Every structure is written in structure tokens, then in C-alpha cells.
Amino acid sequence: MTQVTDRPMLPADPDSSPYWEAIDRGELRVQRCTTCATWRWPARAMCNHCFGFDHDWPAVSGKGTVASWVRTHRAFLPQFADDLPYVTVTVRLAEQPDLLLVGQLADSHAEPEPEPEIGMPVRAVFRGVSEGRGLVFWEPEA
Amino acid sequence: MSFSGKAAIAGIGFTEFSRNSGVTTLTLALRAIRAALDDAGLSPDEVDGVATHRVSDSAASMTVAQAFGIRDLKYFIDHFGGGGSSHQVIGHAAMAVTAGVADYVVCYRAINARSAFRMGGTGRGFVDSPETQYQAPYGYYTPPQQYAMIARAYMDRYGANERHFGAVAVNQRANALLNDRAMMRKPMSYEDYLASPWIAEPFRLPDCCLETDVGVAVVVCSAERARDLRQRAVLIDGATWGGGATLYSIGEPDLNVSGARHMAPRLYRMAGLSPADVDVAMLYDCFTFAVLLQLEDYGFCARGEAGEFVLSGATAIGGTLPVNTHGGFLSEGYAHGMNHVVEAVMQLRGQAGARQVKDARIALSTGAPGYVGGVTSALLLRGDA
Ligand SMILES: [Zn+2]
């Protein structure tokens, strides 16, 4: 599996930098409205529920379920050519049903990678933190 | 006040569909527009409006206007957007001619989508979306992956399977065999489909649209003016655009709800029509799955039933609702939405030759359903009596 440091990383923006700074420390934090407590994803200035601008970045439980998955067979991104075919998942965080994060299962070396089951409980784990560039992955809950 | 039925498509034109046009997108646009004007019986110096959508991959509307020598352009739109915007451009033109802003608006889409600018592929930077930065590190970024993610959730929820996806691809290939313009003229059986390589599971190669170099254009004017021109007028009874949540934006926990689902009732209301009135449908087929989804979104069958609907033969030419009679993006070529409009017009004029749907009077033509980028648009068209 492609090392975290070899993956295409886009520059963070002022809305998203708290997310990436937390990830680099091995923490999964999501923006939340401090007026009405609605979670926001992806990061942006205003709450789409109460239209307030105030927010904080609490750590989330790191628990979720697989909402869907796809197995990619083409090297759309050259950094992943050696991983083909690889599985990417969409994880629904436990905190709110519309918090849908794209990610991958951690440390899958089976070929081909096994099919995840939709609805399968997963929890967040981190890779690359010690190299200074963190990324969240997902591990099936025991 | 509605502009329903007050504007019309009076001319259609297209270039060859190819893998390498060898010319600029400006040239493709000009060739397609000239063909559409000739089709309508209009002189190029009557054009006073120019409209397009693009994703930094084509000639701007003003560049086209300059090529036509227009010194006082009365209307233009140069909308940034992909397939979801394709039908919106024509809706805008319909509003403009109904409001008297311009008399003859040419709407075009010109792309070298195979030889120069592959959607989500090589030769392109990352798209400008707030979501991309969270996805690219996981090798997830392109349209086939995004649609495959939704398709998998749909399969899991409704028991859809590869027979349903394959039926869409096979049906459209059969249609393409009746279409001289189509890029894919080799017959394809369901066995051929199953033997084809994976792209992004559950999508195989024939589940994905072609990448095409092409220009396609239509002329929009008032219904009144269109009736004085060469061709039978095709009236724009419904034109709506909208959208909202994308797959990873906030507010839509259901992976299988698209913007089109929210918009469709508004489209039918504007036209005073219902799904039962539609004789032929061109549904945005970036991927086979998008056809299934829109059959449900636009009210032709209940949720989860589209696959069996296609397998029943209902969407074949001769079925109750022929779909993508030209072969669609899967087998004719990919003009990013505009070739659907042109095929709908040909069907309503009775000019579709061997693939003509008998007595086609009402056609639905749709843009991308709004999963990626959020926007969607569609037209309900009627052949003038
Ligand atoms: Zn709020």
C-alpha cells in the first residue's frame, strides 16, 4: 500500500487546516457549530442549519460504518499504480448520518483486497504520524 | 409567468465524433454552429446570442461570437460546469429569447475530451472542489469512482446486479448500430459485457461513457420565429435546473438521492406533463448506473425497480419508453450532454431514420443528475403540431 508520504496531498485551506493539523497529530477532529451543535463536513465557515459562523473542532469518537466502497482497477492517479486493484470506502461517522468521509481500510495486504460489507462497523486508526504527515484509515471493529 | 412553450429549438448541428479531431475546440464549435444554422435555414449574421458551458476545456462564448464577427452581442452565457449544466444553457437561452433579450441564440458544447482534456484523467489538475483535498490521498478522485461508490450502495440496498447494468449498456449499443454518427458500431452481447475489463468496480469498461472529440450545437429562438424556419419546430415546454447536496456535502445522508430527484416534479409541473406523457427519453449516461437512477428520479418506475424495467425491454426502441436511442454517451459519444438534446430533436422531427420511435411527440432530455458538482438540469421538448 502506498506510503502516506507518497500520496497526493492537496494544500489545506484556511477552512480545513484545523482538520489537517489534528490529523498530523493522530487526532480525528470535525468542525461543529457552537450555536446549534450541527457537525459540518467538509469544513466551511457557516452552519447550514442555523447559519451561524461560530464553531469549534471537537475530537469525534472515531467510530463509524462503511456506507459504500469501490474497487479501483485503473491508475487514475500514478501514485496508486502499484496498489491496483485497491479498495476505497466511504465511512459514515457515528456522530451524524451525513458525515461521509472517504478513506481506505488500514493495512490490507490481501490480493485482491477483501470486499468490505456495507454497514460494517469501523474505527479510525492513523498512519504516517511519526513521519510528520498523518492520514486516517479505518479498521474493522472487533 | 413561465416561458413554457414560448421558445423552440430551430436547428441542430454536430461535427464528427472522433478520438482525435486534430482541430481546436473553437473550430469544433464553429463547425457545429454553422451546421445548426444551415439546418435551421438561418444566415450566420442573424446570430445575436451565444451560450455554452465548459470546465476550462473549450472556446469561450465571446471567442465564438468574435469568430462570427458579432459587434453587438445581445446575449451570452459562459457557464462554468460539467454535465449537470448542459441543459441549463438551453433553458437560459429559452428565457433570453422569450424575454426579447436576443432573437437567435446558438448553444454549443465543443470538447477534445479524448485527445486533449480527459475528464478526471491525465493532463488535468485536481478539480476545484472543497471535497477533493479529503479524497485524493486515498486514490479517489475521478467520476467513475464517484459513481461506482453510489452504485455499490444502490446494489446493496435494492439487490441490483450486473445484469441490470449490462442491460443498459447492451441496449444502447444495439441503438448505436442504427446510428451513423455513433463511435461504437460493433455489436455487443451481454456475454461481451461480462468479459470486459473492470474500471472501478462495479463498473466495467462498457459501463463508462466514451471520451470524445466533438462539437454539438443547437439554435434557440422564439416558437414564433422557429415556425418560419426550415425545420419543424421543437418547443421547449419544460426547462429546469437546480441541485443541491453532492455526495460528500452536508445535508444528504442518503447516497441514492440525487438533485434530479428533487427537481423532476418541478420540470413536469412547468410543462404540464407527467412521466406517462414522455414518448422517448435521453438520460445522462456518464455511467450505466446513472440511467437506472434517473429512470427512478424522473418517475418512470419506483425506487429499486429500474434494473428490472430495463431488463423487461421497456427502454428499447419499440418498448414503452425508448431510452438513449442514439446509443448515448456509452456508444454514440460524449458531448457532455448536448448530443442528447440533438437526438431528442431528431426523434421529435421524425428524422431518426432506422431508430425512429413511432409517433414520438414528447421527449425528456437530461443533464447529469447532480451527484458530482451538485447541479442538474433537464428539458421536456415537444414536436410542434
Ligand atoms: Zn448551527
Coordinates of C-alpha atoms and ligand atoms in Angstrom, one line a residue:
Chain A
M1 CA 0.0 0.0 0.0
T2 CA 1.3 3.4 -1.0
Q3 CA 3.1 5.1 2.0
V4 CA 1.3 8.1 3.4
T5 CA 4.2 10.4 2.5
D6 CA 4.0 9.3 -1.2
R7 CA 0.3 10.1 -1.6
P8 CA -1.1 13.1 -3.4
M9 CA -1.8 15.7 -0.8
L10 CA -3.5 18.9 -1.8
P11 CA -2.8 22.1 0.1
A12 CA -5.0 22.7 3.1
D13 CA -7.1 26.0 3.0
P14 CA -8.0 28.3 5.9
D15 CA -11.2 26.4 6.4
S16 CA -9.7 23.0 6.5
S17 CA -6.3 23.5 8.2
P18 CA -7.5 22.6 11.7
Y19 CA -8.6 19.2 10.3
W20 CA -5.2 18.5 8.8
E21 CA -3.2 19.8 11.8
A22 CA -5.2 17.4 14.0
I23 CA -4.7 14.5 11.6
D24 CA -0.9 15.1 11.7
R25 CA -1.1 14.6 15.5
G26 CA -3.2 11.5 15.1
E27 CA -6.5 13.0 16.1
L28 CA -9.7 13.0 14.1
R29 CA -11.5 16.3 14.6
V30 CA -14.5 17.6 12.8
Q31 CA -15.9 21.1 12.7
R32 CA -19.1 21.7 14.8
C33 CA -21.4 24.7 15.2
T34 CA -21.2 26.0 18.7
T35 CA -24.7 27.6 18.4
C36 CA -26.8 24.5 17.4
A37 CA -24.2 21.7 17.7
T38 CA -24.6 20.6 14.0
W39 CA -21.4 18.9 12.6
R40 CA -20.0 20.3 9.4
W41 CA -18.3 18.4 6.7
P42 CA -16.4 19.4 4.7
A43 CA -15.1 22.3 6.6
R44 CA -16.6 25.7 5.8
A45 CA -17.3 29.0 7.5
M46 CA -21.1 28.8 8.1
C47 CA -23.5 26.3 9.6
N48 CA -26.1 25.2 7.0
H49 CA -28.6 24.5 9.8
C50 CA -28.7 27.8 11.9
F51 CA -26.4 29.9 9.6
G52 CA -24.1 30.8 12.5
F53 CA -20.4 31.2 12.0
D54 CA -19.2 30.2 15.4
H55 CA -17.6 26.7 15.6
D56 CA -15.1 24.6 17.4
W57 CA -13.2 21.4 16.3
P58 CA -14.0 18.6 18.8
A59 CA -12.5 15.2 18.5
V60 CA -15.0 12.7 17.3
S61 CA -15.4 9.1 18.5
G62 CA -13.6 7.7 15.5
K63 CA -16.4 5.2 15.2
G64 CA -18.5 4.8 12.0
T65 CA -19.8 2.3 9.5
V66 CA -19.0 1.6 5.9
A67 CA -21.6 3.4 3.8
S68 CA -20.2 2.1 0.5
W69 CA -17.0 1.1 -1.3
V70 CA -15.4 0.9 -4.7
R71 CA -12.5 -1.2 -6.1
T72 CA -10.4 0.8 -8.5
H73 CA -8.6 -1.1 -11.3
R74 CA -7.1 1.8 -13.2
A75 CA -4.2 4.0 -12.2
F76 CA -6.1 7.3 -12.4
L77 CA -3.5 8.6 -10.0
P78 CA 0.0 7.4 -10.8
Q79 CA 0.9 7.2 -7.1
F80 CA -1.5 4.2 -6.7
A81 CA -0.4 2.2 -9.7
D82 CA 1.4 -0.4 -7.6
D83 CA -1.7 -0.8 -5.4
L84 CA -4.1 -1.9 -8.1
P85 CA -6.7 -3.0 -7.6
Y86 CA -7.4 -1.1 -4.4
V87 CA -10.5 -0.5 -2.3
T88 CA -11.7 2.9 -1.2
V89 CA -14.5 3.2 1.3
T90 CA -17.0 5.9 2.3
V91 CA -17.4 5.9 6.1
R92 CA -20.4 7.3 7.8
L93 CA -19.4 8.7 11.2
A94 CA -21.4 7.8 14.2
E95 CA -21.8 11.5 15.2
Q96 CA -24.2 12.5 12.3
P97 CA -25.6 10.5 9.4
D98 CA -24.5 13.0 6.7
L99 CA -20.8 12.9 7.8
L100 CA -19.5 10.9 5.0
L101 CA -15.7 10.6 4.8
V102 CA -13.7 8.9 2.0
G103 CA -10.9 6.7 3.2
Q104 CA -9.3 3.3 3.0
L105 CA -9.1 0.2 5.2
A106 CA -5.8 0.0 7.1
D107 CA -3.0 -2.4 6.3
S108 CA -4.8 -4.6 3.8
H109 CA -2.2 -6.7 2.0
A110 CA -4.6 -9.4 0.7
E111 CA -4.8 -9.6 -3.1
P112 CA -7.4 -8.8 -4.1
E113 CA -8.4 -6.8 -1.1
P114 CA -11.5 -8.4 0.5
E115 CA -14.9 -6.8 -0.1
P116 CA -15.9 -4.7 2.8
E117 CA -19.5 -5.2 3.9
I118 CA -21.8 -2.2 3.8
G119 CA -22.9 -1.4 7.3
M120 CA -19.7 -2.9 8.8
P121 CA -18.6 -1.0 11.9
V122 CA -15.1 0.5 11.6
R123 CA -12.9 2.7 13.8
A124 CA -10.3 5.3 12.9
V125 CA -6.6 4.5 13.1
F126 CA -3.7 6.7 12.0
R127 CA -0.7 6.1 9.8
G128 CA 2.3 8.3 9.0
V129 CA 2.0 10.4 12.2
S130 CA 5.6 9.5 13.2
E131 CA 6.8 10.6 9.7
G132 CA 5.2 14.0 10.3
R133 CA 2.4 13.5 7.7
G134 CA -0.6 11.8 9.2
L135 CA -3.6 10.2 7.4
V136 CA -6.7 8.5 8.9
F137 CA -7.5 4.9 7.9
W138 CA -10.2 2.5 9.1
E139 CA -10.1 -0.8 10.9
P140 CA -13.0 -3.2 11.3
E141 CA -14.3 -3.1 14.8
A142 CA -13.5 -6.3 16.6
Chain B
M1 CA -45.1 34.0 -16.0
S2 CA -43.5 30.9 -17.5
F3 CA -41.6 30.6 -20.7
S4 CA -43.0 27.1 -21.3
G5 CA -43.8 26.5 -24.9
K6 CA -42.7 30.0 -26.0
A7 CA -39.2 29.1 -27.1
A8 CA -38.1 26.5 -29.5
I9 CA -35.1 24.6 -30.9
A10 CA -34.9 25.5 -34.6
G11 CA -31.7 24.0 -35.7
I12 CA -29.2 21.2 -34.8
G13 CA -25.7 20.6 -35.8
F14 CA -22.7 18.4 -35.0
T15 CA -19.2 17.6 -36.1
E16 CA -17.9 14.1 -36.5
F17 CA -17.5 12.1 -33.2
S18 CA -13.8 11.1 -33.0
R19 CA -10.9 10.2 -30.8
N20 CA -8.7 12.8 -32.3
S21 CA -10.3 15.8 -34.0
G22 CA -7.0 17.4 -34.9
V23 CA -8.6 20.8 -34.6
T24 CA -9.1 23.3 -31.8
T25 CA -12.3 23.4 -29.7
L26 CA -13.0 26.7 -31.4
T27 CA -13.1 25.0 -34.8
L28 CA -15.3 22.3 -33.4
A29 CA -17.7 24.9 -32.0
L30 CA -17.8 26.9 -35.3
R31 CA -18.4 23.8 -37.4
A32 CA -21.2 22.6 -35.2
I33 CA -22.9 26.1 -35.1
R34 CA -22.6 26.6 -38.8
A35 CA -24.3 23.2 -39.3
A36 CA -27.1 24.1 -36.9
L37 CA -27.7 27.4 -38.7
D38 CA -27.8 25.7 -42.0
D39 CA -30.2 23.1 -40.6
A40 CA -32.5 25.9 -39.4
G41 CA -32.1 27.9 -42.7
L42 CA -30.6 30.9 -40.9
S43 CA -27.9 33.2 -42.0
P44 CA -24.9 33.4 -39.6
D45 CA -25.3 37.1 -39.4
E46 CA -28.6 36.7 -37.7
V47 CA -27.0 35.2 -34.6
D48 CA -27.1 37.6 -31.7
G49 CA -26.7 35.3 -28.7
V50 CA -24.0 32.7 -27.8
A51 CA -24.2 30.2 -24.9
T52 CA -22.0 27.4 -23.6
H53 CA -20.9 25.5 -20.5
R54 CA -17.4 24.3 -20.0
V55 CA -14.8 23.3 -17.5
S56 CA -11.8 25.3 -18.7
D57 CA -11.7 23.0 -21.8
S58 CA -13.3 24.9 -24.6
A59 CA -13.7 28.1 -26.6
A60 CA -15.4 30.8 -24.6
S61 CA -18.7 32.1 -25.9
M62 CA -17.2 35.5 -26.5
T63 CA -14.4 33.9 -28.6
V64 CA -17.1 32.2 -30.7
A65 CA -19.0 35.5 -31.0
Q66 CA -15.9 37.2 -32.2
A67 CA -15.3 34.5 -34.8
F68 CA -18.8 35.3 -36.1
G69 CA -17.9 38.9 -36.3
I70 CA -20.7 40.0 -33.9
R71 CA -20.0 43.6 -32.8
D72 CA -23.0 44.0 -30.5
L73 CA -23.7 40.6 -29.0
K74 CA -27.1 40.8 -27.2
Y75 CA -26.8 37.8 -25.0
F76 CA -24.1 35.4 -23.9
I77 CA -23.5 32.9 -21.1
D78 CA -20.2 31.1 -20.4
H79 CA -21.2 28.9 -17.6
F80 CA -18.5 27.0 -15.6
G81 CA -19.8 23.5 -15.2
G82 CA -19.9 19.9 -16.4
G83 CA -22.7 17.7 -17.5
G84 CA -25.2 18.9 -14.9
S85 CA -25.1 22.3 -16.6
S86 CA -25.6 21.0 -20.1
H87 CA -29.4 21.5 -20.4
Q88 CA -29.4 24.6 -18.2
V89 CA -27.6 26.5 -21.0
I90 CA -30.6 25.8 -23.3
G91 CA -33.0 26.8 -20.6
H92 CA -31.2 30.1 -20.2
A93 CA -31.3 30.7 -24.0
A94 CA -35.1 30.0 -23.9
M95 CA -35.6 32.6 -21.2
A96 CA -33.5 35.1 -23.2
V97 CA -35.4 34.7 -26.4
T98 CA -38.8 34.7 -24.6
A99 CA -37.8 37.9 -22.8
G100 CA -36.8 39.5 -26.1
V101 CA -33.2 39.9 -25.0
A102 CA -32.0 38.2 -28.2
D103 CA -33.5 36.7 -31.3
Y104 CA -31.3 33.7 -32.2
V105 CA -29.1 32.1 -29.5
V106 CA -26.7 29.4 -30.5
C107 CA -25.9 26.9 -27.7
Y108 CA -22.9 24.7 -28.2
R109 CA -20.6 22.3 -26.4
A110 CA -17.2 21.7 -28.0
I111 CA -14.6 19.4 -26.4
N112 CA -11.5 17.4 -27.3
A113 CA -12.3 15.1 -24.4
R114 CA -10.1 12.3 -25.8
S115 CA -7.2 13.9 -27.5
A116 CA -6.6 16.8 -25.1
F117 CA -8.6 17.1 -21.9
R118 CA -9.7 13.8 -20.3
M119 CA -12.3 14.2 -17.5
G120 CA -10.6 13.4 -14.3
G121 CA -7.7 11.9 -16.2
T122 CA -4.3 12.7 -17.4
G123 CA -3.5 16.2 -18.5
R124 CA -5.6 17.8 -15.8
G125 CA -5.1 19.1 -12.4
F126 CA -7.4 18.4 -9.5
V127 CA -10.8 19.9 -9.8
D128 CA -11.6 23.0 -7.7
S129 CA -13.9 21.4 -5.1
P130 CA -13.8 21.7 -1.3
E131 CA -14.1 17.9 -1.2
T132 CA -11.1 16.9 -3.3
Q133 CA -8.4 17.5 -0.6
Y134 CA -10.0 14.9 1.6
Q135 CA -10.3 12.3 -1.2
A136 CA -7.2 12.5 -3.3
P137 CA -4.9 11.0 -0.6
Y138 CA -6.9 7.8 -0.9
G139 CA -6.7 7.5 -4.6
Y140 CA -10.3 8.5 -5.0
Y141 CA -11.0 11.4 -7.3
T142 CA -12.5 10.5 -10.7
P143 CA -16.1 10.4 -11.9
P144 CA -16.1 6.5 -12.4
Q145 CA -15.0 6.1 -8.8
Q146 CA -17.6 8.6 -7.5
Y147 CA -20.5 7.0 -9.4
A148 CA -19.3 3.5 -8.6
M149 CA -19.5 4.4 -4.9
I150 CA -23.1 5.3 -5.3
A151 CA -23.9 2.3 -7.5
R152 CA -22.5 -0.1 -4.9
A153 CA -24.8 1.4 -2.2
Y154 CA -27.7 1.1 -4.6
M155 CA -26.9 -2.6 -5.3
D156 CA -26.7 -3.3 -1.6
R157 CA -29.9 -1.6 -0.9
Y158 CA -32.1 -2.8 -3.7
G159 CA -30.5 -6.0 -4.9
A160 CA -29.5 -4.6 -8.2
N161 CA -26.7 -6.5 -10.0
E162 CA -24.6 -6.7 -13.1
R163 CA -27.4 -7.9 -15.3
H164 CA -29.1 -4.6 -14.8
F165 CA -26.0 -2.5 -15.6
G166 CA -25.2 -4.8 -18.5
A167 CA -28.8 -4.4 -19.9
V168 CA -28.3 -0.7 -20.1
A169 CA -25.0 -1.0 -22.0
V170 CA -26.3 -3.7 -24.3
N171 CA -29.5 -1.8 -25.2
Q172 CA -27.6 1.4 -26.0
R173 CA -25.1 -0.5 -28.2
A174 CA -28.0 -2.0 -30.1
N175 CA -29.3 1.5 -30.7
A176 CA -25.9 2.8 -31.8
L177 CA -25.8 0.2 -34.6
L178 CA -28.7 2.2 -36.1
N179 CA -26.8 5.5 -35.9
D180 CA -24.2 6.5 -38.5
R181 CA -22.7 9.1 -36.1
A182 CA -22.0 6.6 -33.3
M183 CA -18.4 5.8 -32.5
M184 CA -19.2 2.2 -31.3
R185 CA -20.6 0.3 -34.2
K186 CA -19.6 -3.2 -33.1
P187 CA -22.4 -5.4 -31.7
M188 CA -22.1 -6.2 -28.0
S189 CA -23.8 -9.1 -26.2
Y190 CA -24.3 -9.5 -22.5
E191 CA -21.5 -12.0 -22.6
D192 CA -19.2 -9.5 -24.2
Y193 CA -20.2 -7.1 -21.5
L194 CA -19.3 -9.6 -18.8
A195 CA -16.0 -10.3 -20.4
S196 CA -14.9 -6.7 -20.5
P197 CA -12.3 -5.3 -18.0
W198 CA -13.1 -3.6 -14.7
I199 CA -12.6 0.1 -14.4
A200 CA -13.9 0.9 -11.0
E201 CA -16.0 -2.0 -9.6
P202 CA -18.9 -2.4 -10.0
F203 CA -18.2 -0.6 -13.4
R204 CA -16.7 -2.4 -16.3
L205 CA -15.4 -0.6 -19.4
P206 CA -18.8 -0.6 -21.2
D207 CA -20.5 0.9 -18.1
C208 CA -18.5 4.1 -18.7
C209 CA -19.1 6.8 -21.3
L210 CA -16.7 7.3 -24.2
E211 CA -14.2 10.0 -24.3
T212 CA -14.8 12.0 -27.4
D213 CA -13.6 14.9 -29.5
V214 CA -16.8 16.6 -30.8
G215 CA -18.8 19.8 -31.3
V216 CA -22.6 19.9 -31.0
A217 CA -24.8 22.9 -31.3
V218 CA -28.5 24.0 -31.3
V219 CA -30.2 27.2 -32.3
V220 CA -32.8 28.5 -29.8
C221 CA -35.3 31.2 -30.8
S222 CA -39.0 32.1 -30.1
A223 CA -41.5 29.5 -31.1
E224 CA -43.0 32.1 -33.4
R225 CA -39.7 32.6 -35.3
A226 CA -39.0 28.9 -35.3
R227 CA -42.2 28.3 -37.2
D228 CA -41.0 30.5 -40.1
L229 CA -37.7 28.5 -40.4
R230 CA -36.8 25.4 -42.4
Q231 CA -37.5 22.6 -39.9
R232 CA -40.4 21.5 -37.8
A233 CA -40.1 23.5 -34.6
V234 CA -39.4 21.6 -31.4
L235 CA -40.9 23.5 -28.4
I236 CA -39.2 23.9 -25.1
D237 CA -42.2 23.1 -22.8
G238 CA -40.1 22.4 -19.7
A239 CA -36.6 23.7 -18.8
T240 CA -35.5 23.5 -15.2
W241 CA -32.1 23.4 -13.4
G242 CA -31.1 23.2 -9.8
G243 CA -29.5 20.8 -7.5
G244 CA -28.1 20.9 -4.0
A245 CA -26.3 18.4 -2.0
T246 CA -23.4 16.4 -3.5
L247 CA -22.4 13.0 -2.3
Y248 CA -20.0 14.4 0.3
S249 CA -21.5 17.8 1.1
I250 CA -23.6 18.4 4.2
G251 CA -27.2 17.5 4.5
E252 CA -27.9 14.4 2.4
P253 CA -27.3 11.2 4.3
D254 CA -28.9 9.0 1.6
L255 CA -26.3 8.1 -1.0
N256 CA -29.0 7.3 -3.6
V257 CA -30.8 10.6 -3.7
S258 CA -29.7 12.9 -6.5
G259 CA -30.5 16.5 -7.3
A260 CA -32.6 15.3 -10.2
R261 CA -35.0 13.6 -7.8
H262 CA -35.8 16.9 -6.2
M263 CA -36.0 18.8 -9.5
A264 CA -38.1 16.4 -11.6
P265 CA -41.5 17.3 -10.2
R266 CA -40.8 21.0 -11.0
L267 CA -39.9 20.1 -14.5
Y268 CA -43.1 18.2 -15.1
R269 CA -45.2 20.9 -13.5
M270 CA -43.7 23.6 -15.7
A271 CA -44.5 21.6 -18.8
G272 CA -47.9 20.5 -17.6
L273 CA -46.9 16.9 -18.2
S274 CA -46.4 13.7 -16.3
P275 CA -43.9 10.8 -16.8
A276 CA -46.6 8.9 -18.7
D277 CA -46.6 11.6 -21.4
V278 CA -43.0 11.0 -22.3
D279 CA -42.5 9.1 -25.5
V280 CA -38.7 8.9 -25.6
A281 CA -36.0 9.8 -23.1
M282 CA -32.4 10.8 -23.4
L283 CA -31.0 10.2 -19.9
Y284 CA -27.5 11.4 -19.0
D285 CA -25.4 8.3 -19.2
C286 CA -22.0 9.1 -17.9
F287 CA -22.3 5.6 -16.5
T288 CA -24.9 2.9 -17.0
F289 CA -26.0 3.3 -13.4
A290 CA -26.9 6.9 -14.0
V291 CA -29.6 5.7 -16.4
L292 CA -31.1 3.4 -13.8
L293 CA -31.1 6.1 -11.2
Q294 CA -32.8 8.7 -13.5
L295 CA -35.5 6.2 -14.6
E296 CA -36.5 6.4 -10.9
D297 CA -35.7 10.1 -10.3
Y298 CA -37.9 11.1 -13.3
G299 CA -40.8 8.9 -12.2
F300 CA -40.8 6.1 -14.7
C301 CA -40.5 3.4 -12.1
A302 CA -40.3 3.0 -8.3
R303 CA -37.1 3.1 -6.4
G304 CA -35.1 0.0 -6.9
E305 CA -37.1 -1.2 -9.9
A306 CA -35.2 0.4 -12.8
G307 CA -33.0 -2.6 -13.4
E308 CA -35.9 -4.9 -14.0
F309 CA -37.6 -2.2 -16.0
V310 CA -34.6 -2.1 -18.4
L311 CA -34.4 -6.0 -18.5
S312 CA -38.1 -6.1 -19.5
G313 CA -37.2 -4.4 -22.8
A314 CA -39.2 -1.3 -21.9
T315 CA -36.3 1.1 -22.7
A316 CA -35.5 -0.5 -26.1
I317 CA -36.7 1.1 -29.3
G318 CA -40.2 -0.4 -29.6
G319 CA -40.6 -0.5 -25.8
T320 CA -42.9 1.7 -23.8
L321 CA -40.1 4.2 -23.1
P322 CA -37.2 4.1 -25.5
V323 CA -34.0 5.5 -23.9
N324 CA -30.9 6.9 -25.5
T325 CA -31.9 5.9 -29.0
H326 CA -28.7 7.3 -30.4
G327 CA -26.6 5.0 -28.2
G328 CA -25.9 7.7 -25.7
F329 CA -22.6 8.6 -24.2
L330 CA -21.8 4.9 -23.8
S331 CA -22.0 4.1 -27.6
E332 CA -22.6 7.3 -29.7
G333 CA -20.1 9.6 -28.0
Y334 CA -19.7 12.0 -25.2
A335 CA -20.7 15.6 -26.0
H336 CA -21.1 16.4 -22.3
G337 CA -24.9 16.5 -22.6
M338 CA -25.6 18.2 -25.9
N339 CA -25.9 15.2 -28.1
H340 CA -28.9 14.0 -26.0
V341 CA -30.7 17.2 -26.9
V342 CA -29.9 16.8 -30.6
E343 CA -31.2 13.2 -30.6
A344 CA -34.4 14.3 -28.8
V345 CA -34.9 16.9 -31.5
M346 CA -34.4 14.4 -34.3
Q347 CA -36.8 12.0 -32.8
L348 CA -39.5 14.7 -32.4
R349 CA -39.0 15.8 -36.0
G350 CA -39.3 12.2 -37.2
Q351 CA -35.7 12.4 -38.6
A352 CA -34.2 9.5 -36.7
G353 CA -34.2 7.0 -39.5
A354 CA -33.9 3.4 -38.6
R355 CA -34.0 4.2 -34.9
Q356 CA -37.1 6.4 -35.1
V357 CA -39.6 6.0 -32.3
K358 CA -43.1 5.8 -33.8
D359 CA -45.2 8.9 -33.1
A360 CA -42.7 10.5 -30.7
R361 CA -44.3 13.7 -29.6
I362 CA -42.8 14.4 -26.1
A363 CA -39.1 13.9 -25.3
L364 CA -37.2 14.2 -22.0
S365 CA -33.5 15.1 -22.2
T366 CA -31.5 15.3 -19.0
G367 CA -28.1 16.6 -17.8
A368 CA -26.0 14.9 -15.1
P369 CA -28.2 14.1 -12.1
G370 CA -26.2 16.2 -9.7
Y371 CA -24.1 13.8 -7.6
V372 CA -20.8 15.4 -8.6
G373 CA -20.7 19.1 -8.6
G374 CA -24.2 19.3 -7.2
V375 CA -26.0 20.8 -10.2
T376 CA -28.5 19.2 -12.6
S377 CA -30.7 20.4 -15.5
A378 CA -33.3 18.9 -17.9
L379 CA -35.7 19.7 -20.8
L380 CA -39.1 18.5 -21.8
L381 CA -39.4 19.0 -25.5
R382 CA -42.5 18.8 -27.8
G383 CA -42.7 18.4 -31.5
D384 CA -44.8 21.2 -33.0
A385 CA -48.1 20.1 -34.4
Ligands
ZN1 ZN -25.7 25.8 13.7

